[in-house]
Short mmCIF file of C-alpha atoms and ligand atoms in Angstrom, two decimals:
data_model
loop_
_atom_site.label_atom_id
_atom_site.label_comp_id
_atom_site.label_asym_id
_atom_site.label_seq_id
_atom_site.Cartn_x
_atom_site.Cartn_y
_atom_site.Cartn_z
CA UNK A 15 -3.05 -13.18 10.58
CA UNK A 16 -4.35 -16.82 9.75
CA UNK A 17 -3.45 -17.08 6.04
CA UNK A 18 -3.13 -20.71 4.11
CA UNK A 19 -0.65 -20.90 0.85
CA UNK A 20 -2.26 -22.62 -2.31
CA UNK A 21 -0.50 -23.23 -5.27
CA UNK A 22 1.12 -26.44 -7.14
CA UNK A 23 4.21 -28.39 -6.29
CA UNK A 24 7.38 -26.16 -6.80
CA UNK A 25 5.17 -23.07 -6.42
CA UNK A 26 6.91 -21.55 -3.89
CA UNK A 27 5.42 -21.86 -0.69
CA UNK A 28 7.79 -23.39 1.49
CA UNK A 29 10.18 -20.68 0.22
CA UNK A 30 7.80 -17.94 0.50
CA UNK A 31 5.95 -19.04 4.08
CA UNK A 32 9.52 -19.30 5.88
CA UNK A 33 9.50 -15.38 5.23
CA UNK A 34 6.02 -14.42 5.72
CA UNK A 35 6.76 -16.15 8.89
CA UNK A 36 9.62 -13.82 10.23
CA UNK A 37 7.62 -10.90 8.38
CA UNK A 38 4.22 -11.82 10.23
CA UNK A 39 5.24 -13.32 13.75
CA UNK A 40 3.33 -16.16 13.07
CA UNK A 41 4.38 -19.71 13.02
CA UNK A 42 4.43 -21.73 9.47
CA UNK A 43 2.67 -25.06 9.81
CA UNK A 44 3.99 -27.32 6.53
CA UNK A 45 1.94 -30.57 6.66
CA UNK A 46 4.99 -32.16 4.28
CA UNK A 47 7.45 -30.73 6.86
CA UNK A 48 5.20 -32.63 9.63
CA UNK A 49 5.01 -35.81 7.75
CA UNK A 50 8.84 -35.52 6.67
CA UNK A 51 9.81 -35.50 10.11
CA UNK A 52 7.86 -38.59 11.22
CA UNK A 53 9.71 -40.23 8.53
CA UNK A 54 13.01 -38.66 9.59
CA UNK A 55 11.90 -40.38 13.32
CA UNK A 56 10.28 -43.26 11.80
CA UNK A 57 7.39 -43.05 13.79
CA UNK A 58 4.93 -45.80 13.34
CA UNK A 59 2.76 -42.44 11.35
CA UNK A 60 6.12 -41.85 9.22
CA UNK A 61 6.36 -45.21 8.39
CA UNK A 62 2.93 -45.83 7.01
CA UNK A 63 3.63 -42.35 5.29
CA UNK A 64 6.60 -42.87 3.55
CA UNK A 65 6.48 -44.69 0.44
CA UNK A 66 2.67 -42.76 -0.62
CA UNK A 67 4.75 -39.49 -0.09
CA UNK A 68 7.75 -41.16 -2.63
CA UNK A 69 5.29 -42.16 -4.97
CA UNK A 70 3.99 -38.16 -4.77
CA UNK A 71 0.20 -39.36 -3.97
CA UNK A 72 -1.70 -37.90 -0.78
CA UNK A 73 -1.93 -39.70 2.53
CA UNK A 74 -4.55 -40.52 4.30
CA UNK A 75 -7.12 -37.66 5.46
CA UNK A 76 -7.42 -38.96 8.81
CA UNK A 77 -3.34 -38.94 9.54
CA UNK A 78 -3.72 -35.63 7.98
CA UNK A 79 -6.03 -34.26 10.14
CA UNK A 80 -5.16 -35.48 13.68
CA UNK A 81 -1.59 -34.14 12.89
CA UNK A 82 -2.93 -30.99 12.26
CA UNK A 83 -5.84 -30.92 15.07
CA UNK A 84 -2.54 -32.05 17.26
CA UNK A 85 -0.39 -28.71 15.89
CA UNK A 86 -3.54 -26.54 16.65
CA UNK A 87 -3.54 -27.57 20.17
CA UNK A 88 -0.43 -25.56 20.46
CA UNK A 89 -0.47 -22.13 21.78
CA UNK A 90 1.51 -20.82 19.33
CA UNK A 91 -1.03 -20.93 16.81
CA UNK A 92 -3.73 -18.31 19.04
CA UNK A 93 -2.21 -15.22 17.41
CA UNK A 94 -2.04 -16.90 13.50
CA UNK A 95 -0.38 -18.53 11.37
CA UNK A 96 0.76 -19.65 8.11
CA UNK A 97 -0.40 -22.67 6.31
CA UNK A 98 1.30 -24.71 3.54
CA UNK A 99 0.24 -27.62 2.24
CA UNK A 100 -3.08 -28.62 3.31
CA UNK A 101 -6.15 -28.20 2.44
CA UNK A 102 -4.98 -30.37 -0.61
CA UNK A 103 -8.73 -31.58 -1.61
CA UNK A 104 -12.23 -30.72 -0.66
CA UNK A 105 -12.68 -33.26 2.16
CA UNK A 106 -9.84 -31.67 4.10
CA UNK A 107 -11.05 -28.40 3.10
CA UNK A 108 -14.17 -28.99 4.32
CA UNK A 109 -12.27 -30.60 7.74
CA UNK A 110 -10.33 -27.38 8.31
CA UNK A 111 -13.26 -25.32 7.94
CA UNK A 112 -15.21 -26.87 10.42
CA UNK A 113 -11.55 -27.25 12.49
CA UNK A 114 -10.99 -23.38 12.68
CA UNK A 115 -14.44 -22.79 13.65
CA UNK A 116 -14.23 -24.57 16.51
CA UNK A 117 -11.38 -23.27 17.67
CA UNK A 118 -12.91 -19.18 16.57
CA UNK A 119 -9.93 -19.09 14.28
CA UNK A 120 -11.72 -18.13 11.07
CA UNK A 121 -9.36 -17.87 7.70
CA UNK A 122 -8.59 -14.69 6.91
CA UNK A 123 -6.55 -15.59 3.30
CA UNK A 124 -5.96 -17.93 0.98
CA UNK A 125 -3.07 -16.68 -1.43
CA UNK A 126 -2.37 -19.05 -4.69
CA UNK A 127 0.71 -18.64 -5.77
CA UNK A 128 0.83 -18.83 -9.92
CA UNK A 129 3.25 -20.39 -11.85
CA UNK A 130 3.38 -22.08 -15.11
CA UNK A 131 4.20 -25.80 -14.96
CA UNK A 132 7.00 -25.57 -17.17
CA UNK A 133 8.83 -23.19 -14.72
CA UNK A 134 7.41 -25.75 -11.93
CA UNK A 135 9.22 -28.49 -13.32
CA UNK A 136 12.20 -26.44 -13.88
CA UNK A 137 12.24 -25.58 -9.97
CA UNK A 138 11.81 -28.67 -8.81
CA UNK A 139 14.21 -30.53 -11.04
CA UNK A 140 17.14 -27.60 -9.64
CA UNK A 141 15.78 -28.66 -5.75
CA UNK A 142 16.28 -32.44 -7.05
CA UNK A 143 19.86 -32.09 -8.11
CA UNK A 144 20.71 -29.71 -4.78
CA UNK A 145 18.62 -31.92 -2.02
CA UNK A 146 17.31 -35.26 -3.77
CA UNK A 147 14.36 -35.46 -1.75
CA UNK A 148 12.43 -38.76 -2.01
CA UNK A 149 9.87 -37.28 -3.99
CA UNK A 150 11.60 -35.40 -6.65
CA UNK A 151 12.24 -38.10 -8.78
CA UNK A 152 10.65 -37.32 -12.62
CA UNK A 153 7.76 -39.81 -11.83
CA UNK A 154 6.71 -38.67 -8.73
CA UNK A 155 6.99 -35.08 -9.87
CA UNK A 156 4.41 -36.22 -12.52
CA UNK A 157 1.89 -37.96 -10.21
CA UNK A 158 2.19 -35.05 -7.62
CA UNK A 159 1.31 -32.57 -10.81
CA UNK A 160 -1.43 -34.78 -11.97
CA UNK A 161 -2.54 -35.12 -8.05
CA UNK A 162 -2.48 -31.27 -7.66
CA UNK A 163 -4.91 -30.84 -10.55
CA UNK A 164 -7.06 -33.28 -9.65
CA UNK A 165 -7.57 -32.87 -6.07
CA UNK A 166 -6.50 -29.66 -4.98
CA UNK A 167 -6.86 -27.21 -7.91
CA UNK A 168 -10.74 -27.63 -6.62
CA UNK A 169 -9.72 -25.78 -3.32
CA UNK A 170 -9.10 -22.84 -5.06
CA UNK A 171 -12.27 -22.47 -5.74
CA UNK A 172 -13.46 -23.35 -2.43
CA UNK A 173 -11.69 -20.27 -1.26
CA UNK A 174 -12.78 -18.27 -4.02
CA UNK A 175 -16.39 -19.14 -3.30
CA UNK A 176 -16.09 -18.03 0.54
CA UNK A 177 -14.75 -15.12 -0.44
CA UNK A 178 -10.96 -15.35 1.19
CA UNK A 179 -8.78 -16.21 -2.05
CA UNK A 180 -5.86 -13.98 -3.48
CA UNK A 181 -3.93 -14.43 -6.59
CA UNK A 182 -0.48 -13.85 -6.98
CA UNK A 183 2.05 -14.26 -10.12
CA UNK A 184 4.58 -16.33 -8.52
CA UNK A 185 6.57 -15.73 -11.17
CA UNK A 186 9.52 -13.84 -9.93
CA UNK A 187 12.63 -13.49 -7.80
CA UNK A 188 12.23 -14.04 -4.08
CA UNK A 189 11.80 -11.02 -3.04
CA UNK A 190 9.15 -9.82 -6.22
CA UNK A 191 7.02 -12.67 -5.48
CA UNK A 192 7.11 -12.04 -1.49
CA UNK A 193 6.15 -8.29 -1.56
CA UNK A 194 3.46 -9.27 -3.91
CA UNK A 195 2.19 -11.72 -1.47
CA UNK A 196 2.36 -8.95 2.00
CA UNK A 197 0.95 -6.39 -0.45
CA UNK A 198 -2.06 -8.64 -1.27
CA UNK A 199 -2.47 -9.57 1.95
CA UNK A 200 -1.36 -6.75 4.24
CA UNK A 201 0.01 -3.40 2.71
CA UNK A 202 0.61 -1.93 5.60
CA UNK A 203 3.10 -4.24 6.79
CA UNK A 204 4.27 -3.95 2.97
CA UNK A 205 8.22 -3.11 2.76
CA UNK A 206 10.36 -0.51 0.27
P1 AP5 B 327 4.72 -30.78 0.37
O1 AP5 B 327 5.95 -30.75 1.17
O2 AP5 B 327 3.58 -29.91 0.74
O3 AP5 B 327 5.17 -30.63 -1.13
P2 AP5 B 327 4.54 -29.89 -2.43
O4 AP5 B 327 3.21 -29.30 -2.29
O5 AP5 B 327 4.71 -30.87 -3.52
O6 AP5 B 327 5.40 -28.66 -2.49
P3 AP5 B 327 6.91 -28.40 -2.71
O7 AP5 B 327 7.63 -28.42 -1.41
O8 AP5 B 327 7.50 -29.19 -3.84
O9 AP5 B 327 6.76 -26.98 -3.33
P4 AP5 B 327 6.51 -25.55 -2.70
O10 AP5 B 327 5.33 -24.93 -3.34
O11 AP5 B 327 6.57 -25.56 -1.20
O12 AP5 B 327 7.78 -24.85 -3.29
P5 AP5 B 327 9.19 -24.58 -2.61
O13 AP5 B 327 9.12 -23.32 -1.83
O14 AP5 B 327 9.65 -25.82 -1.92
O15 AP5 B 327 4.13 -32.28 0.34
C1 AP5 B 327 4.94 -33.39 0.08
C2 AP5 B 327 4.11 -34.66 0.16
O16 AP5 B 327 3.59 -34.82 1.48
C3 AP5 B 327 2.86 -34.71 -0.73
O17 AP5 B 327 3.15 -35.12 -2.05
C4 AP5 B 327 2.00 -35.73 0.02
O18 AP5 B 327 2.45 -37.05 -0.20
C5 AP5 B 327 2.28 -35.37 1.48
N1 AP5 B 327 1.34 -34.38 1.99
C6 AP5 B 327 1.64 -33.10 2.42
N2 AP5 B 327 0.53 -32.46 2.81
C7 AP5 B 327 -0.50 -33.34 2.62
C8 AP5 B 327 -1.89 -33.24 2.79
N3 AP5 B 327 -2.46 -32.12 3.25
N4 AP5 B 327 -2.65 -34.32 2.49
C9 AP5 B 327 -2.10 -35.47 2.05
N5 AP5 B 327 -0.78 -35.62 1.83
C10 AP5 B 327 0.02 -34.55 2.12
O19 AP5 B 327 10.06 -24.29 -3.90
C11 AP5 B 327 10.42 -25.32 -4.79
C12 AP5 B 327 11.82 -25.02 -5.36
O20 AP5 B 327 11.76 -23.83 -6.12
C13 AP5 B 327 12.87 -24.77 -4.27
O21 AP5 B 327 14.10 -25.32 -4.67
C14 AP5 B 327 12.95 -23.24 -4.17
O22 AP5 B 327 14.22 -22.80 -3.76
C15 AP5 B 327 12.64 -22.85 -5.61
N6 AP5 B 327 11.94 -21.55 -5.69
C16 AP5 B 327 10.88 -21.14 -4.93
N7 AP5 B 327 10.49 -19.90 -5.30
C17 AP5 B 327 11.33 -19.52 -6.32
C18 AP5 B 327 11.43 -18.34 -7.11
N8 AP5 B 327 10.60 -17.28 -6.96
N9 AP5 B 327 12.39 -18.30 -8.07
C19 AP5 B 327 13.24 -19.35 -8.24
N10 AP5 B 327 13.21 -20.50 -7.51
C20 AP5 B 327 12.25 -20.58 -6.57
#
């Protein structure tokens, strides 16, 4: 199963990926976990990364994409996987395409997860208080919205056109919104 997550910040897809990833057998490859942990290690990558990821704008394509050519490399990835957080506009799109075709690892799904920005401000304001990560701050929640509809809303369609893109209401508890996502995606592996 090689399935990518869509859907705005506060969506859900960290949440809902660390499931499908027990669910599927497959591993869950979060380009802001990635980049978190360079900061976390203050790599010379994280450091270059860290204050465009407070501000809650996009870092460079290129870092982007030789982190993830670098997590492809890994054999873990031959039998699937889960992806969250990239492609986040058309360019990298367009890179992971041509990525996954050379490795003969062709998308199977995209699933974007729906939810309405209020309730996406709500969630993310609750992680704020519970976690304060850098880039929960009011401001940067605002630039990463206005980001997300500028830049990667687009990808949605890109998926749509090639035929590989899913809907789901991520409206929902946990467990609602996670069966909708295996029964989109694979019913027989659906559960109750
Ligand atoms: P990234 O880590 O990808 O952040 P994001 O897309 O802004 O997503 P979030 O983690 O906020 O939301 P999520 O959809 O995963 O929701 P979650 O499950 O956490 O990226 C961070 C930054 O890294 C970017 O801004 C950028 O700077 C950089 N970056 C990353 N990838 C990049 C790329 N490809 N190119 C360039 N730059 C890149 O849930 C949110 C909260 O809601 C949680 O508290 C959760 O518990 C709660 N919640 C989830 N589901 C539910 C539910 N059903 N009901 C109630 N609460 C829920």
């Amino acid at each position: 199963m090689r399935l990518v997550l869509l859907g705005a910040p506060g969506s859900g897809k960290g949440t809902q990926a660390a499931r499908l990833k027990d669910h599927l057998q497959v591993p869950h490859i979060s380009t802001g976990d990635l980049l978190r942990a360079e900061v976390a290690a203050g790599s010379p990558l994280g450091l270059q990364a860290k204050e465009v990821m407070a501000r809650g704008e996009l870092v460079s394509d290129a870092i982007l994409l030789g982190m993830l050519e670098d997590r492809f490399s890994r054999a873990d990835t031959r039998g699937g996987f889960i992806l969250d957080g990239y492609p986040r506009n058309l360019a990298q799109a367009d890179a992971l395409d041509a990525l996954l075709g050379r490795i003969g690892q062709p998308m199977d799904y995209a699933v974007q997860l729906e939810v309405p920005v209020e309730l996406l401000v709500e969630r993310i304001a609750g992680r704020a208080k519970a976690e304060g990560r850098a880039d929960d701050s009011p401001e940067s929640v605002r630039t990463r919205l206005r980001v997300y509809d500028e830049q990667t809303a687009p990808v949605v369609d890109f998926y749509r056109r090639h035929g590989q893109l899913t809907v789901v209401d991520g409206v929902g508890s946990l467990d609602e919104v996670f069966n909708r996502i295996v029964e989109a995606i694979a019913p027989e592996k659906a559960v109750g």
